[in-house]
Amino acid sequence: MKQILMIEVSPRGPASGSRAAADRLAAHLIAAHPAARLIRRDLAASPLPHLDGATLGVIAARDPANPAPMTELARLSDELTDELLASDCLVIATPMWNFGIPSVLKAWIDLVVRPGLTFQYAGEGVLGLAQGKQAILLPASGGVFSEGPWRPWDFVEPYLKQVLGFIGISDVETIRIEGMNIPGLAEQAVPNAFAAIESLAA
Ligand SMILES: Cc1cc2nc3c(=O)[nH]c(=O)nc-3n(C[C@H](O)[C@H](O)[C@H](O)COP(=O)(O)O)c2cc1C
């Protein structure tokens, strides 16, 4: 493994379950792959802008002979996409907010799901171009979504798996930090995730 890309989203600093799990996973992966480069993109410390019209004009341009004027955000999109394509392992550590992902993570996704770079239409289907990578999801939630009545309300894991599959990443493992806001479960949420990380084949 040459490069690990870790996307961290929670603004809750040391109180964050997803960040605690990300720290533990980073240590676990680096112990197994000491020569790997670890890139940590902290979207709370450095939030990404939403896609704008001028940038869309650049990244969706269909005529290479007639390119739209480059924008700063298109340059950032190129950089984020290159970073993803150069990584063998992608880690997404994110809170569940209102049953889905925080909008800053959606902004990252909108900047890296790029026609011609991470996917392309092929016949009547689509071809993911970010193949050969592993992804590990670390979703933290107040409730429990791995089982029980709230399971259908989880739009974090199914969405992330859908969009990663679309760009060719189908080897996806999920370690949940769940029950963070439920007395009696909260105390075990992070230790349970740590135990799952330690038993992860790296
Ligand atoms: C704005 C907001 C929305 C939230 N929405 C949900 C939710 O829909 N379902 C849930 O189980 N927990 C929800 N929570 C609780 C968080 O998922 C929980 O605090 C989790 O630990 C956040 O991840 P973090 O610890 O990495 O910050 C929400 C918290 C906030 C601040």
Tab-separated table of N, CA and C in Angstrom, residues 80-195:
chain	number	residue	atom	x	y	z
A	80	LEU	N	-7.930	17.347	-5.660
A	80	LEU	CA	-8.607	16.340	-4.820
A	80	LEU	C	-8.799	15.034	-5.593
A	81	THR	N	-9.100	15.154	-6.866
A	81	THR	CA	-9.325	13.955	-7.688
A	81	THR	C	-8.014	13.194	-7.886
A	82	ASP	N	-6.933	13.922	-8.172
A	82	ASP	CA	-5.616	13.272	-8.309
A	82	ASP	C	-5.242	12.553	-7.017
A	83	GLU	N	-5.507	13.222	-5.906
A	83	GLU	CA	-5.181	12.650	-4.588
A	83	GLU	C	-5.934	11.337	-4.363
A	84	LEU	N	-7.204	11.330	-4.742
A	84	LEU	CA	-8.002	10.104	-4.605
A	84	LEU	C	-7.481	9.019	-5.548
A	85	LEU	N	-7.221	9.393	-6.797
A	85	LEU	CA	-6.788	8.385	-7.782
A	85	LEU	C	-5.422	7.792	-7.418
A	86	ALA	N	-4.595	8.571	-6.730
A	86	ALA	CA	-3.256	8.079	-6.364
A	86	ALA	C	-3.270	7.254	-5.077
A	87	SER	N	-4.419	7.123	-4.443
A	87	SER	CA	-4.502	6.411	-3.154
A	87	SER	C	-4.969	4.974	-3.360
A	88	ASP	N	-4.430	4.071	-2.542
A	88	ASP	CA	-4.857	2.666	-2.597
A	88	ASP	C	-5.988	2.403	-1.614
A	89	CYS	N	-6.044	3.227	-0.576
A	89	CYS	CA	-7.054	3.014	0.466
A	89	CYS	C	-7.687	4.358	0.800
A	90	LEU	N	-9.006	4.387	0.801
A	90	LEU	CA	-9.756	5.598	1.146
A	90	LEU	C	-10.509	5.340	2.441
A	91	VAL	N	-10.317	6.228	3.413
A	91	VAL	CA	-11.068	6.125	4.672
A	91	VAL	C	-11.981	7.344	4.767
A	92	ILE	N	-13.258	7.120	5.023
A	92	ILE	CA	-14.179	8.243	5.248
A	92	ILE	C	-14.724	8.128	6.666
A	93	ALA	N	-14.319	9.078	7.511
A	93	ALA	CA	-14.779	9.106	8.903
A	93	ALA	C	-15.767	10.255	9.025
A	94	THR	N	-17.032	9.929	9.236
A	94	THR	CA	-18.053	10.984	9.168
A	94	THR	C	-19.140	10.814	10.214
A	95	PRO	N	-19.674	11.910	10.731
A	95	PRO	CA	-20.886	11.807	11.535
A	95	PRO	C	-22.096	11.515	10.642
A	96	MET	N	-23.118	10.923	11.218
A	96	MET	CA	-24.447	10.956	10.593
A	96	MET	C	-25.120	12.228	11.071
A	97	TRP	N	-25.550	13.034	10.130
A	97	TRP	CA	-26.316	14.222	10.477
A	97	TRP	C	-27.649	14.147	9.745
A	98	ASN	N	-28.714	14.151	10.507
A	98	ASN	CA	-30.066	14.092	9.922
A	98	ASN	C	-30.167	12.965	8.901
A	99	PHE	N	-29.666	11.825	9.327
A	99	PHE	CA	-29.756	10.541	8.609
A	99	PHE	C	-28.850	10.440	7.385
A	100	GLY	N	-28.145	11.497	7.079
A	100	GLY	CA	-27.251	11.458	5.917
A	100	GLY	C	-25.876	11.997	6.275
A	101	ILE	N	-25.133	12.363	5.234
A	101	ILE	CA	-23.778	12.879	5.466
A	101	ILE	C	-23.816	14.405	5.605
A	102	PRO	N	-22.889	14.989	6.367
A	102	PRO	CA	-22.772	16.449	6.418
A	102	PRO	C	-22.482	17.014	5.017
A	103	SER	N	-22.960	18.237	4.787
A	103	SER	CA	-22.864	18.783	3.425
A	103	SER	C	-21.421	18.991	2.983
A	104	VAL	N	-20.504	19.164	3.931
A	104	VAL	CA	-19.111	19.372	3.511
A	104	VAL	C	-18.525	18.087	2.902
A	105	LEU	N	-19.001	16.938	3.361
A	105	LEU	CA	-18.560	15.681	2.726
A	105	LEU	C	-19.192	15.548	1.343
A	106	LYS	N	-20.434	15.987	1.226
A	106	LYS	CA	-21.078	15.973	-0.095
A	106	LYS	C	-20.315	16.887	-1.054
A	107	ALA	N	-19.817	18.020	-0.527
A	107	ALA	CA	-19.037	18.933	-1.381
A	107	ALA	C	-17.777	18.228	-1.893
A	108	TRP	N	-17.102	17.448	-1.022
A	108	TRP	CA	-15.910	16.699	-1.473
A	108	TRP	C	-16.310	15.714	-2.564
A	109	ILE	N	-17.419	14.998	-2.333
A	109	ILE	CA	-17.865	14.008	-3.327
A	109	ILE	C	-18.156	14.706	-4.666
A	110	ASP	N	-18.828	15.849	-4.600
A	110	ASP	CA	-19.174	16.551	-5.847
A	110	ASP	C	-17.924	17.014	-6.600
A	111	LEU	N	-16.816	17.188	-5.867
A	111	LEU	CA	-15.580	17.638	-6.516
A	111	LEU	C	-14.724	16.491	-7.040
A	112	VAL	N	-14.970	15.259	-6.583
A	112	VAL	CA	-14.126	14.137	-7.046
A	112	VAL	C	-14.853	13.145	-7.957
A	113	VAL	N	-16.175	13.235	-8.030
A	113	VAL	CA	-16.893	12.367	-8.979
A	113	VAL	C	-16.922	13.125	-10.299
A	114	ARG	N	-15.912	12.836	-11.115
A	114	ARG	CA	-15.618	13.663	-12.284
A	114	ARG	C	-15.708	12.858	-13.573
A	115	PRO	N	-16.565	13.319	-14.503
A	115	PRO	CA	-16.630	12.625	-15.785
A	115	PRO	C	-15.269	12.635	-16.471
A	116	GLY	N	-14.875	11.469	-16.960
A	116	GLY	CA	-13.595	11.371	-17.665
A	116	GLY	C	-12.421	11.128	-16.746
A	117	LEU	N	-12.589	11.348	-15.434
A	117	LEU	CA	-11.480	11.137	-14.498
A	117	LEU	C	-11.776	9.991	-13.531
A	118	THR	N	-12.951	10.031	-12.899
A	118	THR	CA	-13.275	8.939	-11.971
A	118	THR	C	-14.437	8.072	-12.468
A	119	PHE	N	-15.127	8.516	-13.512
A	119	PHE	CA	-16.118	7.636	-14.158
A	119	PHE	C	-16.294	8.085	-15.598
A	120	GLN	N	-16.781	7.165	-16.394
A	120	GLN	CA	-17.190	7.577	-17.742
A	120	GLN	C	-18.365	6.727	-18.190
A	121	TYR	N	-19.205	7.323	-18.979
A	121	TYR	CA	-20.330	6.570	-19.522
A	121	TYR	C	-19.796	5.625	-20.585
A	122	ALA	N	-20.282	4.381	-20.540
A	122	ALA	CA	-19.801	3.361	-21.473
A	122	ALA	C	-21.020	2.641	-22.010
A	123	GLY	N	-21.343	2.878	-23.278
A	123	GLY	CA	-22.544	2.292	-23.852
A	123	GLY	C	-23.745	2.787	-23.073
A	124	GLU	N	-24.558	1.840	-22.588
A	124	GLU	CA	-25.732	2.256	-21.811
A	124	GLU	C	-25.427	2.260	-20.320
A	125	GLY	N	-24.188	1.927	-19.977
A	125	GLY	CA	-23.839	1.841	-18.567
A	125	GLY	C	-22.802	2.877	-18.186
A	126	VAL	N	-22.117	2.576	-17.101
A	126	VAL	CA	-21.109	3.501	-16.621
A	126	VAL	C	-19.891	2.682	-16.192
A	127	LEU	N	-18.722	3.266	-16.390
A	127	LEU	CA	-17.491	2.584	-16.008
A	127	LEU	C	-16.810	3.421	-14.926
A	128	GLY	N	-16.600	2.802	-13.753
A	128	GLY	CA	-15.854	3.494	-12.705
A	128	GLY	C	-14.375	3.467	-13.034
A	129	LEU	N	-13.718	4.606	-12.907
A	129	LEU	CA	-12.303	4.692	-13.275
A	129	LEU	C	-11.378	4.698	-12.058
A	130	ALA	N	-11.967	4.676	-10.870
A	130	ALA	CA	-11.138	4.681	-9.644
A	130	ALA	C	-11.048	3.259	-9.089
A	131	GLN	N	-10.698	2.335	-9.969
A	131	GLN	CA	-10.727	0.924	-9.569
A	131	GLN	C	-9.476	0.527	-8.783
A	132	GLY	N	-9.523	-0.678	-8.201
A	132	GLY	CA	-8.355	-1.237	-7.524
A	132	GLY	C	-8.090	-0.617	-6.160
A	133	LYS	N	-9.103	-0.004	-5.567
A	133	LYS	CA	-8.907	0.608	-4.254
A	133	LYS	C	-9.810	-0.057	-3.230
A	134	GLN	N	-9.385	0.093	-1.972
A	134	GLN	CA	-10.190	-0.373	-0.866
A	134	GLN	C	-10.747	0.875	-0.163
A	135	ALA	N	-11.966	0.770	0.361
A	135	ALA	CA	-12.488	1.891	1.160
A	135	ALA	C	-12.950	1.369	2.515
A	136	ILE	N	-12.731	2.186	3.525
A	136	ILE	CA	-13.206	1.852	4.873
A	136	ILE	C	-14.039	3.042	5.358
A	137	LEU	N	-15.278	2.768	5.728
A	137	LEU	CA	-16.185	3.810	6.203
A	137	LEU	C	-16.249	3.761	7.723
A	138	LEU	N	-16.190	4.929	8.350
A	138	LEU	CA	-16.292	5.026	9.807
A	138	LEU	C	-17.427	6.002	10.140
A	139	PRO	N	-18.689	5.561	10.029
A	139	PRO	CA	-19.799	6.464	10.340
A	139	PRO	C	-20.129	6.446	11.836
A	140	ALA	N	-20.239	7.649	12.419
A	140	ALA	CA	-20.625	7.754	13.834
A	140	ALA	C	-22.051	8.277	13.909
A	141	SER	N	-22.844	7.670	14.781
A	141	SER	CA	-24.247	8.093	14.883
A	141	SER	C	-24.708	8.047	16.335
A	142	GLY	N	-25.677	8.916	16.619
A	142	GLY	CA	-26.258	8.924	17.964
A	142	GLY	C	-27.045	7.659	18.221
A	143	GLY	N	-27.758	7.179	17.220
A	143	GLY	CA	-28.570	5.969	17.340
A	143	GLY	C	-27.857	4.747	16.779
A	144	VAL	N	-28.627	3.655	16.738
A	144	VAL	CA	-28.084	2.384	16.242
A	144	VAL	C	-28.756	2.068	14.907
A	145	PHE	N	-27.923	1.821	13.897
A	145	PHE	CA	-28.444	1.608	12.542
A	145	PHE	C	-27.992	0.295	11.917
A	146	SER	N	-27.111	-0.432	12.595
A	146	SER	CA	-26.641	-1.695	12.015
A	146	SER	C	-27.725	-2.763	12.098
A	147	GLU	N	-28.645	-2.588	13.028
A	147	GLU	CA	-29.746	-3.538	13.219
A	147	GLU	C	-30.881	-2.793	13.900
A	148	GLY	N	-32.032	-3.439	13.955
A	148	GLY	CA	-33.146	-2.849	14.685
A	148	GLY	C	-34.008	-1.940	13.824
A	149	PRO	N	-34.991	-1.259	14.463
A	149	PRO	CA	-36.015	-0.512	13.714
A	149	PRO	C	-35.488	0.692	12.954
A	150	TRP	N	-34.316	1.228	13.368
A	150	TRP	CA	-33.801	2.426	12.684
A	150	TRP	C	-32.974	2.092	11.456
A	151	ARG	N	-32.724	0.815	11.233
A	151	ARG	CA	-31.836	0.431	10.132
A	151	ARG	C	-32.209	1.072	8.781
A	152	PRO	N	-33.524	1.082	8.417
A	152	PRO	CA	-33.862	1.680	7.110
A	152	PRO	C	-33.645	3.188	7.044
A	153	TRP	N	-33.387	3.819	8.189
A	153	TRP	CA	-33.210	5.279	8.191
A	153	TRP	C	-31.772	5.692	7.912
A	154	ASP	N	-30.903	4.729	7.719
A	154	ASP	CA	-29.488	5.054	7.477
A	154	ASP	C	-29.264	5.396	6.003
A	155	PHE	N	-29.019	6.663	5.740
A	155	PHE	CA	-28.699	7.092	4.369
A	155	PHE	C	-27.218	7.458	4.241
A	156	VAL	N	-26.421	7.021	5.211
A	156	VAL	CA	-24.982	7.281	5.148
A	156	VAL	C	-24.284	6.129	4.428
A	157	GLU	N	-24.341	4.937	5.017
A	157	GLU	CA	-23.619	3.814	4.404
A	157	GLU	C	-24.145	3.475	3.005
A	158	PRO	N	-25.497	3.356	2.813
A	158	PRO	CA	-25.962	3.003	1.456
A	158	PRO	C	-25.569	4.054	0.418
A	159	TYR	N	-25.623	5.328	0.796
A	159	TYR	CA	-25.266	6.378	-0.155
A	159	TYR	C	-23.780	6.330	-0.498
A	160	LEU	N	-22.947	6.218	0.548
A	160	LEU	CA	-21.499	6.198	0.284
A	160	LEU	C	-21.128	4.981	-0.557
A	161	LYS	N	-21.741	3.829	-0.266
A	161	LYS	CA	-21.446	2.637	-1.077
A	161	LYS	C	-21.892	2.843	-2.525
A	162	GLN	N	-23.034	3.480	-2.705
A	162	GLN	CA	-23.540	3.734	-4.064
A	162	GLN	C	-22.570	4.613	-4.853
A	163	VAL	N	-22.172	5.716	-4.247
A	163	VAL	CA	-21.347	6.678	-4.994
A	163	VAL	C	-19.936	6.132	-5.200
A	164	LEU	N	-19.413	5.386	-4.202
A	164	LEU	CA	-18.085	4.783	-4.391
A	164	LEU	C	-18.143	3.701	-5.468
A	165	GLY	N	-19.208	2.899	-5.456
A	165	GLY	CA	-19.372	1.878	-6.494
A	165	GLY	C	-19.443	2.504	-7.879
A	166	PHE	N	-20.104	3.647	-7.964
A	166	PHE	CA	-20.245	4.359	-9.239
A	166	PHE	C	-18.890	4.729	-9.833
A	167	ILE	N	-17.931	5.072	-8.952
A	167	ILE	CA	-16.603	5.429	-9.480
A	167	ILE	C	-15.636	4.237	-9.461
A	168	GLY	N	-16.160	3.036	-9.152
A	168	GLY	CA	-15.345	1.829	-9.316
A	168	GLY	C	-14.770	1.260	-8.029
A	169	ILE	N	-15.189	1.808	-6.875
A	169	ILE	CA	-14.668	1.290	-5.595
A	169	ILE	C	-15.755	0.421	-4.954
A	170	SER	N	-15.582	-0.901	-5.092
A	170	SER	CA	-16.621	-1.800	-4.573
A	170	SER	C	-16.145	-2.591	-3.352
A	171	ASP	N	-14.848	-2.516	-3.048
A	171	ASP	CA	-14.311	-3.190	-1.861
A	171	ASP	C	-14.458	-2.216	-0.688
A	172	VAL	N	-15.612	-2.285	-0.029
A	172	VAL	CA	-15.936	-1.297	1.015
A	172	VAL	C	-16.271	-2.013	2.318
A	173	GLU	N	-15.590	-1.613	3.362
A	173	GLU	CA	-15.827	-2.171	4.700
A	173	GLU	C	-16.363	-1.048	5.589
A	174	THR	N	-17.323	-1.380	6.457
A	174	THR	CA	-17.876	-0.347	7.344
A	174	THR	C	-17.645	-0.735	8.797
A	175	ILE	N	-17.098	0.185	9.564
A	175	ILE	CA	-16.994	0.003	11.016
A	175	ILE	C	-17.775	1.158	11.648
A	176	ARG	N	-18.848	0.822	12.327
A	176	ARG	CA	-19.715	1.871	12.875
A	176	ARG	C	-19.305	2.269	14.290
A	177	ILE	N	-19.488	3.547	14.559
A	177	ILE	CA	-19.366	4.060	15.921
A	177	ILE	C	-20.799	4.485	16.238
A	178	GLU	N	-21.568	3.596	16.794
A	178	GLU	CA	-23.007	3.863	16.870
A	178	GLU	C	-23.527	3.788	18.304
A	179	GLY	N	-24.671	4.454	18.479
A	179	GLY	CA	-25.244	4.539	19.824
A	179	GLY	C	-24.559	5.611	20.660
A	180	MET	N	-23.917	6.577	19.990
A	180	MET	CA	-23.140	7.611	20.701
A	180	MET	C	-24.009	8.439	21.656
A	181	ASN	N	-25.315	8.525	21.380
A	181	ASN	CA	-26.185	9.354	22.228
A	181	ASN	C	-27.161	8.518	23.053
A	182	ILE	N	-26.916	7.223	23.146
A	182	ILE	CA	-27.847	6.368	23.890
A	182	ILE	C	-27.169	5.883	25.179
A	183	PRO	N	-27.681	6.360	26.326
A	183	PRO	CA	-27.060	5.935	27.582
A	183	PRO	C	-27.042	4.408	27.670
A	184	GLY	N	-25.936	3.878	28.109
A	184	GLY	CA	-25.803	2.418	28.188
A	184	GLY	C	-25.095	1.859	26.957
A	185	LEU	N	-25.225	2.525	25.830
A	185	LEU	CA	-24.513	2.101	24.603
A	185	LEU	C	-23.339	3.040	24.304
A	186	ALA	N	-23.529	4.318	24.672
A	186	ALA	CA	-22.538	5.336	24.305
A	186	ALA	C	-21.139	4.962	24.804
A	187	GLU	N	-21.079	4.414	26.018
A	187	GLU	CA	-19.777	4.110	26.628
A	187	GLU	C	-19.009	3.077	25.802
A	188	GLN	N	-19.739	2.213	25.110
A	188	GLN	CA	-19.094	1.128	24.352
A	188	GLN	C	-18.905	1.454	22.871
A	189	ALA	N	-19.476	2.587	22.421
A	189	ALA	CA	-19.482	2.856	20.964
A	189	ALA	C	-18.059	2.939	20.400
A	190	VAL	N	-17.215	3.723	21.048
A	190	VAL	CA	-15.841	3.870	20.541
A	190	VAL	C	-15.019	2.603	20.820
A	191	PRO	N	-15.067	2.042	22.047
A	191	PRO	CA	-14.315	0.788	22.264
A	191	PRO	C	-14.718	-0.335	21.300
A	192	ASN	N	-16.012	-0.441	20.982
A	192	ASN	CA	-16.438	-1.479	20.019
A	192	ASN	C	-15.800	-1.237	18.648
A	193	ALA	N	-15.755	0.036	18.248
A	193	ALA	CA	-15.142	0.352	16.945
A	193	ALA	C	-13.646	0.044	16.985
A	194	PHE	N	-12.990	0.378	18.090
A	194	PHE	CA	-11.548	0.077	18.217
A	194	PHE	C	-11.314	-1.425	18.066
A	195	ALA	N	-12.171	-2.232	18.699
A	195	ALA	CA	-11.997	-3.692	18.630
A	195	ALA	C	-12.159	-4.169	17.183
